[in-house]
Amino acid sequence: MKSRFAPSPTGYLHIGGARTALFAWLWSKKHSGKFVLRIEDTDRERSTQESIEAIIDGMGWLGLEYDEGPFYQTDRFDRYSQIIKVLLDTKKAYYCECSQERLQSLREDLIKSGEKPKYDGCCAKKGLKSGAVRFHNSKEGSVVFSDLVKGEITINNEELDDLIIARSDSTPTYNLTVVVDDHDMEIDCVIRGDDHINNTPKQINIYRALGWELPQFAHLPMILGGDGSRLSKRHGAVSVMSYRDDGFLPNALLNYLVRLGWSHGDKEVFSIEEMINLFDLSGINRAPAGFDRDKLLWLNQEYIKSTDTNELIEHLEWHLLSQSIDTSKGPLLVNVIEHLKGRSKTLVEMAKSMKMFYHDIESFDHGSAKKLFNENSRPVIVELANKLQELTDWSSDSIQKTVKDICNEQGIGFGRVGQPFRLALSGDGNAGNIDIVAELVGKERSIARLSMALDYIDMSK
Ligand code: GLU
């Protein structure tokens, strides 16, 4: 059993494309079949090498590996010409020499009289030997097919155009190439966005004219932005790779995408294995799906918490590099990540929080420092620095005991010690459990930061 993803390389791989790819990939895995990548690059003006690379990179990052391809339609022009010739020879297609002007005025006239714009078959009987090639669409009967998502669909042939299958420069068009490729590549199930549903009856007629067996079709409902309009750039329908840049884990994005228009009871979190086992085209909703970035963030946080630390390190490396964080000197990366796992919504956030463990702090957040570093806290900070200096066992337990002792001795609450300590260690007060943070920051750096806090107090006098 085979499915395919057939993007046109005219932009990056966006959320909608990635979801189509994921559903086709899941379908093939579920059927222990093959997944084909086909680059539909016949539109030479709009297709770019950069976009091909962006699509392949995006799929690679998501782990949507293909078993066959990438195939390029521009490599298959001979095959398309051969099929066009077959259709011409069997009178299932004909040449058309109508000018753009004629077609334009035909169109305008039909629209004016309230009819659907359609070619009038002017050249069908002329027996021309050159020009654009049109498929001879029967005017009788109807096309009926059972879409695996939308159900039974019936279109009267009367409504279908004699569509152009090769332009006058002999380049083939989408509706022809897609049929030839899906047939030659032995695709069993065509899974694609429902923006193509109007093309399907035309394609079915081409299959029939060639005597080819039909694949099954599944048209996925579109994705809407939060405001109900079709998802676009302004809703964050940006490239899949920009989600990597924003600190999302590929599996969290896949999990989010699988739930965009598909459900399995109330279940929200799916491992890849579960997705494969449970995925079923019948679980796809017919209504459009709404994009919700907060839910994606929530899922990402869940994934960060539950992903194995060594695997997280692999994904984190890119972010450490892009934020110029050098982890070669300082606490063990694994320990820092274990500490931050439960507190980070994204890997960008996690990498940012890692800075305090590996880099010196250059300054304190001014607003917090004004509140917490002052003559009142001065003796507490001095005492804390002295006591910590004496510690021989630099562990979170003994650090915690030291803080508690100071609270007891001076008769003050934990916050009076903990808050200035947290600010001194982190620079901005954003840090988790203070004992663990101090243990990870290390003795020397912790004490240096407390004396930096004392300098701050002295300077602000
Ligand atoms: N190349 C088409 C697109 O990117 C998809 C065609 C198909 O899946 O049949 O919209």
CSV table of N, CA and C in Angstrom, one decimal, residues 359-364 427 449 452:
chain,number,residue,atom,x,y,z
A,359,HIS,N,27.5,31.0,32.2
A,359,HIS,CA,28.1,32.3,31.9
A,359,HIS,C,28.0,33.2,33.2
A,360,ASP,N,29.0,34.1,33.3
A,360,ASP,CA,28.9,35.0,34.4
A,360,ASP,C,27.8,36.0,34.2
A,361,ILE,N,27.3,36.5,35.3
A,361,ILE,CA,26.2,37.5,35.2
A,361,ILE,C,26.8,38.8,35.1
A,362,GLU,N,26.3,39.6,34.1
A,362,GLU,CA,26.9,40.9,34.0
A,362,GLU,C,26.2,42.0,34.8
A,363,SER,N,25.0,41.9,34.9
A,363,SER,CA,24.2,42.9,35.7
A,363,SER,C,23.0,42.3,36.3
A,364,PHE,N,22.4,43.0,37.3
A,364,PHE,CA,21.1,42.5,37.8
A,364,PHE,C,20.0,43.3,37.2
A,427,GLY,N,20.4,36.7,38.3
A,427,GLY,CA,20.5,38.0,37.7
A,427,GLY,C,19.1,38.7,37.4
A,449,ARG,N,28.7,35.9,43.1
A,449,ARG,CA,27.5,36.6,42.7
A,449,ARG,C,26.9,37.3,44.0
A,452,MET,N,28.9,40.3,44.3
A,452,MET,CA,28.5,41.3,43.3
A,452,MET,C,27.2,42.0,43.8
